[in-house]
Short mmCIF file of C-alpha atoms and ligand atoms in Angstrom, two decimals:
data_model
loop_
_atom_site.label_atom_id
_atom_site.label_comp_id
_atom_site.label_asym_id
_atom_site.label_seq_id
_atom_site.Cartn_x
_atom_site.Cartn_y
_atom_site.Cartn_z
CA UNK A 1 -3.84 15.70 -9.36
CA UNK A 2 -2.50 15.31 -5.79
CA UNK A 3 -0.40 12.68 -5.30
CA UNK A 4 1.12 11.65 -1.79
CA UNK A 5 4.45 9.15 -2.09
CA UNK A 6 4.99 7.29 1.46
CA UNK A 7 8.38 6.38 1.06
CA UNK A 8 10.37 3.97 3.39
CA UNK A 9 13.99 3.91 2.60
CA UNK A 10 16.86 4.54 5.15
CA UNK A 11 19.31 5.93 2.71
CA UNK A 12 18.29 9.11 0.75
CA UNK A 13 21.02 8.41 -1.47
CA UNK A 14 20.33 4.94 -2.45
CA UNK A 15 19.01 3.60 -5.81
CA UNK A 16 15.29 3.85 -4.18
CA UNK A 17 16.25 7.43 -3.20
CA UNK A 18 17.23 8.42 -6.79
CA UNK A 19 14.06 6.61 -8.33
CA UNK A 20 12.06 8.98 -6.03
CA UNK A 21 13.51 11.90 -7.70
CA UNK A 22 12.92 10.73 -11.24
CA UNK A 23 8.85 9.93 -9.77
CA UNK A 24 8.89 13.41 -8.07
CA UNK A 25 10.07 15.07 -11.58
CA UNK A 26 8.16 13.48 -13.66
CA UNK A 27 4.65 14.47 -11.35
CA UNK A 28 5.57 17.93 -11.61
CA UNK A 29 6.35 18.27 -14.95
CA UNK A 30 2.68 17.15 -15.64
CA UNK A 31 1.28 19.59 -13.24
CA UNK A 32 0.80 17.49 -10.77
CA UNK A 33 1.23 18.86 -6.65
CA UNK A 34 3.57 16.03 -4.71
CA UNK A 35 3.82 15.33 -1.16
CA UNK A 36 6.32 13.29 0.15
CA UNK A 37 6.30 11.21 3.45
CA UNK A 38 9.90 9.93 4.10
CA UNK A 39 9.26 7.55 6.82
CA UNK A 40 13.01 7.53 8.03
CA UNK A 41 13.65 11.30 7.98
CA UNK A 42 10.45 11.69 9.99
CA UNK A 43 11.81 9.01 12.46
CA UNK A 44 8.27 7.64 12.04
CA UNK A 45 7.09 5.59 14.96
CA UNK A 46 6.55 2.15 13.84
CA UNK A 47 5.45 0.26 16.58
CA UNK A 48 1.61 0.73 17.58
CA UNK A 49 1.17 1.06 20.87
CA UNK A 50 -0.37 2.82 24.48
CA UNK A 51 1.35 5.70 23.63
CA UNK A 52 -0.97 6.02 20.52
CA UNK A 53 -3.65 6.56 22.84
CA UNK A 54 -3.18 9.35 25.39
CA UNK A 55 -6.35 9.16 26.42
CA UNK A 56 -6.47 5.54 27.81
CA UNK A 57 -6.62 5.41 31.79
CA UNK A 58 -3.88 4.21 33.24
CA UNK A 59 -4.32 0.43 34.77
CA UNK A 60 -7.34 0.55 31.54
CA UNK A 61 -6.49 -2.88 29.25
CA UNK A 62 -5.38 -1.54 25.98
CA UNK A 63 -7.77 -3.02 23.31
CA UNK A 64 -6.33 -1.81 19.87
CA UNK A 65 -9.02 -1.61 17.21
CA UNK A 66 -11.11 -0.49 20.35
CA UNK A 67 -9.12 2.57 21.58
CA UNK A 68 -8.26 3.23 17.86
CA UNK A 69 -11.85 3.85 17.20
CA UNK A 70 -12.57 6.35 20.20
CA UNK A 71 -9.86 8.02 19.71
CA UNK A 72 -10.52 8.80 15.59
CA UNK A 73 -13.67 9.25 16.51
CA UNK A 74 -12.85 12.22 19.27
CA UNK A 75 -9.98 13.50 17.24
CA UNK A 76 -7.79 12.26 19.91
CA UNK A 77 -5.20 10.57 17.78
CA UNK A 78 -1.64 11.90 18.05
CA UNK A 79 -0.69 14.72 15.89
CA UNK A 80 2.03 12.48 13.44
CA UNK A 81 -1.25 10.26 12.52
CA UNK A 82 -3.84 12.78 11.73
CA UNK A 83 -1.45 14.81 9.91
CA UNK A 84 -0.66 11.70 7.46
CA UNK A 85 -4.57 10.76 7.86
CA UNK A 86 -4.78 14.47 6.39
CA UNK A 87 -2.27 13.64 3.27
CA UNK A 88 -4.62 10.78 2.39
CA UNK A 89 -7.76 12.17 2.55
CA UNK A 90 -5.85 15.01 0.41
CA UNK A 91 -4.23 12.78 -2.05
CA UNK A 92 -5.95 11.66 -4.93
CA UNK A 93 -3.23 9.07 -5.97
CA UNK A 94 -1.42 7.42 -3.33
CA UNK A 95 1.98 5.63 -3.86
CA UNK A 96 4.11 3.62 -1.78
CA UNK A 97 7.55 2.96 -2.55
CA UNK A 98 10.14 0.56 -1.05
CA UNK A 99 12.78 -1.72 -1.35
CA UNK A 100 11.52 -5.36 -0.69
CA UNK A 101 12.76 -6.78 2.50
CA UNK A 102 12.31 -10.26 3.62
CA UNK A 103 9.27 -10.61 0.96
CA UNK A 104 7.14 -7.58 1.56
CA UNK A 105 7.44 -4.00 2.93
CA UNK A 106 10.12 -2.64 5.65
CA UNK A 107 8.71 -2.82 9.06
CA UNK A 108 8.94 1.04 9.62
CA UNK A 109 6.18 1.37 6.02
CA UNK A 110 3.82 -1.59 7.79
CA UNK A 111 3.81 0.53 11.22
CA UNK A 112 2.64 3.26 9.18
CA UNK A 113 -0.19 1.30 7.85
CA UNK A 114 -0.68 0.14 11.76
CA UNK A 115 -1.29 3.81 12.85
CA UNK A 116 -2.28 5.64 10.48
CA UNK A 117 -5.42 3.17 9.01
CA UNK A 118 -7.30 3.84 12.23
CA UNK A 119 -10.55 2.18 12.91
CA UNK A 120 -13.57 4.13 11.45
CA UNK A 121 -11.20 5.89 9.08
CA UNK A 122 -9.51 2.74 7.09
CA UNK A 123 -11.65 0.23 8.32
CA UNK A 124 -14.74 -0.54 10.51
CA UNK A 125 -16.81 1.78 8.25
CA UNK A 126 -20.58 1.01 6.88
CA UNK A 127 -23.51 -1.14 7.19
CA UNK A 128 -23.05 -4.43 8.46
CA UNK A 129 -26.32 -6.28 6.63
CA UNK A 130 -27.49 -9.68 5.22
CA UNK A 131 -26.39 -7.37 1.70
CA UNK A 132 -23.65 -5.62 2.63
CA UNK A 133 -20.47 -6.45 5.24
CA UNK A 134 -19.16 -2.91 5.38
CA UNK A 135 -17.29 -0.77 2.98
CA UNK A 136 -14.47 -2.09 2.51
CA UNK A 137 -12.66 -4.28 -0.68
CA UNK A 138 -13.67 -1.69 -3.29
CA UNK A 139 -15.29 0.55 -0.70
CA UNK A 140 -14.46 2.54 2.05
CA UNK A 141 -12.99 5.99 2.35
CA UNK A 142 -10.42 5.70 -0.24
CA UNK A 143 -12.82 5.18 -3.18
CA UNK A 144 -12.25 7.12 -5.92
CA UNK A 145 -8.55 7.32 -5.52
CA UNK A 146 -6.06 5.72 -6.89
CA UNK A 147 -3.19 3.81 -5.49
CA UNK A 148 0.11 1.96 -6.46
CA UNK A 149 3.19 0.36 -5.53
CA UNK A 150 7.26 1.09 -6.46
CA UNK A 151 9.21 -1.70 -5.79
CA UNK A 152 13.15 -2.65 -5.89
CA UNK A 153 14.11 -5.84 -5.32
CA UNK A 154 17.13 -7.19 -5.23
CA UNK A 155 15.89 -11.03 -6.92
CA UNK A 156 15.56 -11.82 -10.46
CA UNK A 157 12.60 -11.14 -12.29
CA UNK A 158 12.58 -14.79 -12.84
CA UNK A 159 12.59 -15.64 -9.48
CA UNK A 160 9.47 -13.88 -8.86
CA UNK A 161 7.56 -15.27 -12.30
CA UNK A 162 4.69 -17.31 -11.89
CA UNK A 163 6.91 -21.07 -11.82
CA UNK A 164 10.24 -19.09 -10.02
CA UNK A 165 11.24 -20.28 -6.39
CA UNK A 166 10.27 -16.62 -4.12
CA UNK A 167 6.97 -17.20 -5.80
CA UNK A 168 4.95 -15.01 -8.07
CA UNK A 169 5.06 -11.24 -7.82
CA UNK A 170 1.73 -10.53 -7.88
CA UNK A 171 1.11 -13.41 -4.70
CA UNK A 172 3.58 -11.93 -2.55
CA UNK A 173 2.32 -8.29 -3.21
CA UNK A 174 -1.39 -9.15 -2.73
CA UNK A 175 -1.59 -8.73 1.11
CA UNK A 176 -0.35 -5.27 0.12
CA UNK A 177 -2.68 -4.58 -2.45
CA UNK A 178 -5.67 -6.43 -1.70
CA UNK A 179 -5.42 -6.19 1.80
CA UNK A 180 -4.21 -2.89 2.07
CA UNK A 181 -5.07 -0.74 -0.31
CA UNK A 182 -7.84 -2.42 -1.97
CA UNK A 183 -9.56 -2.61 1.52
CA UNK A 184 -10.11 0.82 2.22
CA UNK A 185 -11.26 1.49 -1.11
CA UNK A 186 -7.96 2.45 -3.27
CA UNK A 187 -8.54 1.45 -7.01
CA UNK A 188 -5.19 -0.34 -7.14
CA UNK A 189 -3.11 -0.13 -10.06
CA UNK A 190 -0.36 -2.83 -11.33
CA UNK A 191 2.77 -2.49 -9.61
CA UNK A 192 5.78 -1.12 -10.64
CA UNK A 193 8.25 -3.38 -9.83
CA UNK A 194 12.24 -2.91 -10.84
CA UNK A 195 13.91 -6.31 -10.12
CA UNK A 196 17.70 -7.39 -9.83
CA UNK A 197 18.50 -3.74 -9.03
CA UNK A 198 21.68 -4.27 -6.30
CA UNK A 199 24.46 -4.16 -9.03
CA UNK A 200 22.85 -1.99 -11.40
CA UNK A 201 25.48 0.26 -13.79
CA UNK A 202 24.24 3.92 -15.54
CA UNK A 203 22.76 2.20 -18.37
CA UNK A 204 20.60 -0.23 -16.40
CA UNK A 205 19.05 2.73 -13.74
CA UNK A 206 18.42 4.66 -17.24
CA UNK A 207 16.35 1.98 -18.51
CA UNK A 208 14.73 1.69 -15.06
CA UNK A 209 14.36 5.35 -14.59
CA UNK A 210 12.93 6.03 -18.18
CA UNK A 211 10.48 3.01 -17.70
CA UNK A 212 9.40 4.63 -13.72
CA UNK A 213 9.22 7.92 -15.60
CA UNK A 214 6.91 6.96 -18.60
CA UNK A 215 4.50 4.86 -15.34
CA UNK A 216 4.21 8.23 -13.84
CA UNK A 217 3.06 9.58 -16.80
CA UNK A 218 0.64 6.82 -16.97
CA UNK A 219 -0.87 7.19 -13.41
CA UNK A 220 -4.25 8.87 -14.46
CA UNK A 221 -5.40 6.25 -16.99
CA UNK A 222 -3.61 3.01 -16.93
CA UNK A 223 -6.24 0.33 -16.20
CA UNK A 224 -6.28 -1.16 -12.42
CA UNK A 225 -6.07 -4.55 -11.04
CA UNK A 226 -9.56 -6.11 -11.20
CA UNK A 227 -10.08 -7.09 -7.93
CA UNK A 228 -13.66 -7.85 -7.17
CA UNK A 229 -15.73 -5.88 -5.01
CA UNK A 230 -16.83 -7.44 -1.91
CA UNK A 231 -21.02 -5.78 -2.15
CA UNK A 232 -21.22 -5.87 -5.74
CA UNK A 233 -23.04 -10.15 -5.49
CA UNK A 234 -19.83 -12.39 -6.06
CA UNK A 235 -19.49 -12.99 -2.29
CA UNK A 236 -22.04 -14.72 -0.17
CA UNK A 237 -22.26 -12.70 2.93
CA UNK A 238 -21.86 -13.08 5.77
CA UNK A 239 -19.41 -16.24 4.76
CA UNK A 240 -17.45 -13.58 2.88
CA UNK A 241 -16.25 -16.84 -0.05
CA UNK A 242 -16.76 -16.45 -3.39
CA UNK A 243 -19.54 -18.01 -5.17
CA UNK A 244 -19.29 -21.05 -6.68
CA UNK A 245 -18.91 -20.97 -10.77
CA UNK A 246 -17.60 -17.61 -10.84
CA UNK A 247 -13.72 -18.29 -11.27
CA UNK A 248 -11.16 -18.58 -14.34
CA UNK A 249 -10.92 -22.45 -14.95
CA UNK A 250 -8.36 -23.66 -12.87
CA UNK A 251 -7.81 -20.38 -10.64
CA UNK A 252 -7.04 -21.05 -6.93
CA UNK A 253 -6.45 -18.75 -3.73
CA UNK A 254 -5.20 -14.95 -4.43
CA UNK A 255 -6.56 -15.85 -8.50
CA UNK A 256 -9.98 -16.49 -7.03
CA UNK A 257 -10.33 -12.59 -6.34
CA UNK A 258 -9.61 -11.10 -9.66
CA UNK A 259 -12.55 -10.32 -11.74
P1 FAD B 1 20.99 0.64 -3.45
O1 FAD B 1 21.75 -0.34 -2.65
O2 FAD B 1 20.98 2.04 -3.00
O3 FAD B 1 21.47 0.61 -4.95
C1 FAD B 1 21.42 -0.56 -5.75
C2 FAD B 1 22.29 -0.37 -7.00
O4 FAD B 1 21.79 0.73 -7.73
C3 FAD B 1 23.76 -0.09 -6.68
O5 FAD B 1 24.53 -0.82 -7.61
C4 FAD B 1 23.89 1.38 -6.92
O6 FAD B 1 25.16 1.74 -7.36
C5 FAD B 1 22.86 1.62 -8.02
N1 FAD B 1 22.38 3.00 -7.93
C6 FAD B 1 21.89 3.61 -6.86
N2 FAD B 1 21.56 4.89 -7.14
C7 FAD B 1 21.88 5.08 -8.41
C8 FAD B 1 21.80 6.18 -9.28
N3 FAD B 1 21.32 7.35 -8.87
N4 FAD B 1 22.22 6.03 -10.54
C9 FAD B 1 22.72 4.87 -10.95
N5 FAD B 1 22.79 3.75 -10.18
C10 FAD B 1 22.39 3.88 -8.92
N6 FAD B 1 15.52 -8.77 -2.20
C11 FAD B 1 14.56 -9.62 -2.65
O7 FAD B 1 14.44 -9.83 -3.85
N7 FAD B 1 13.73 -10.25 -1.77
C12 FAD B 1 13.81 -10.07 -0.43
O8 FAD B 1 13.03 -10.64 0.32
C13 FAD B 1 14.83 -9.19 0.07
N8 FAD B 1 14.96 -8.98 1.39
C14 FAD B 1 15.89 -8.07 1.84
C15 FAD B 1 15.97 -7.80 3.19
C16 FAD B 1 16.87 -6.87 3.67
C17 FAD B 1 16.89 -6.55 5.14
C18 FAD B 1 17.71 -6.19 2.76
C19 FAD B 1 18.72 -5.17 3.27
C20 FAD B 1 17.65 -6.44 1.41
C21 FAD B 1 16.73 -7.38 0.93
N9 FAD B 1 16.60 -7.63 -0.43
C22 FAD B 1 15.66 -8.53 -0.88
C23 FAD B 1 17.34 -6.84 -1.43
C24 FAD B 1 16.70 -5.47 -1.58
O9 FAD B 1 15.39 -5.58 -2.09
C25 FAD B 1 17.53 -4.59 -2.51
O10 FAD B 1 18.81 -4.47 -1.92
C26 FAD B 1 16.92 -3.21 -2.68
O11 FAD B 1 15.71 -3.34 -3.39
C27 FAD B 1 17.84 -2.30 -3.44
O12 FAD B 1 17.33 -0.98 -3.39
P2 FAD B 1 18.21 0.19 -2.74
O13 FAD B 1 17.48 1.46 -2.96
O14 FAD B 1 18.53 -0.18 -1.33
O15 FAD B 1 19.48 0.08 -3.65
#
């Protein structure tokens, strides 16, 4: 299996850096082929932007999804995006890893998202229909791979439980893995999430490690999140809600989309 890790950390040497290690390791031992994109040592560009589009006139109003299109679609995207649109298209497991900052992923890993997902790659793809409102949620040009998060965080697991005051894990990762990876078509699997990490001793990153180590062993067959597919009849179209009836008793918002 191919598996590409997108990792934004600014410290190599940090607890995130070491946890990469232990993920790279274990990969290999099981035959799998790792790439690696460290964000920070490839002074990523984060911000998207004119100069993403060489091609736009000068004076000519910069119209994001717009240029991002023509551009993908004439190969005219700069060379640091196509080579990480390459990795993904390579990659049949995806992984992003981070430390959480201010509730979600470090600015530097959401530019990445910005530029790389251009428009007819990551979205903007299929038939628009009275059935069907693209592929995307499900679809798209990710299907068939797999995708999943590593996350440190420096907050109790108990602050992030389903009553605790940053709210509920699995809420504050859903843009991330509903509307990012689940979008384009990434069968998203649960997160793994190490919590409370900022004064951890040897014996806590060993338990941490060992538990990262056995996930990555886990990557081919542990069952994904089941988010519902947007073209599969749960989802009046073109409204894009969810039909009535079809819901866990008592589910609300983010809840609604799980199958
Ligand atoms: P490091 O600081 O590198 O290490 C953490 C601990 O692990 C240290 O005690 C270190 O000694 C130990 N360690 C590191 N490497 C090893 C090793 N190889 N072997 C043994 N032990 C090791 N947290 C939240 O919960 N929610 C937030 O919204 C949030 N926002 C933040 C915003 C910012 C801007 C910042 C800077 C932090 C924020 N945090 C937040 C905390 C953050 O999530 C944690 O600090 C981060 O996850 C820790 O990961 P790290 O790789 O940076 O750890």
């Amino acid at each position: 299996m191919n598996v590409l890790i997108v990792y934004a950390h600014p410290e190599r040497q940090s607890l995130n850096g070491a946890l990469l290690d232990c993920a790279i390791g274990a990969l290999e031992e099981q035959g799998h082929t790792v790439r690696v994109s460290d964000l920070y040592a490839m002074r990523w560009k984060a911000a998207a932007d004119r100069a993403d589009f060489p091609d736009l006139a000068e004076g000519e109003r910069l119209r994001v999804a717009s240029a991002s299109a023509r551009a993908f679609a004439a190969h005219d995207l700069t060379d640091d995006v196509r080579a990480e649109q390459e990795k993904l298209v390579w990659a049949d497991t995806v992984i992003l890893q981070f430390p959480l900052w201010w509730f979600t992923m470090p600015a530097i890993l959401k530019g990445w998202v910005d530029r790389v997902y251009a428009c007819g790659f990551a979205y903007g793809v299929g038939e628009h229909s009275d059935r069907r409102w693209g592929d995307r949620y499900g679809e798209g040009v990710m299907a068939g791979k797999r995708a999943m998060l590593v996350v440190t965080t420096g907050g109790w697991a108990e602050h992030y439980s389903p009553r605790g005051i940053n709210g509920p894990i699995d809420d504050l990762l859903f843009p991330i893995n509903h509307g990012i990876l689940f979008y384009p078509g990434f069968t998203v699997l649960p997160p793994f999430v190490a919590y409370r990490v900022d004064r951890l001793d040897d014996r806590a990153f060993a338990t941490v490690a060992a538990a990262l180590r056995t996930r990555m062993q886990a990557l081919g067959t542990i069952a994904p999140i089941a988010y519902r597919r947007q073209n599969d009849g749960d989802y009046r179209i073109p409204a894009m809600e969810l039909k009535p009836g079809l819901e866990k008793p008592g589910a609300t918002g983010f809840a609604l989309h799980l199958d």
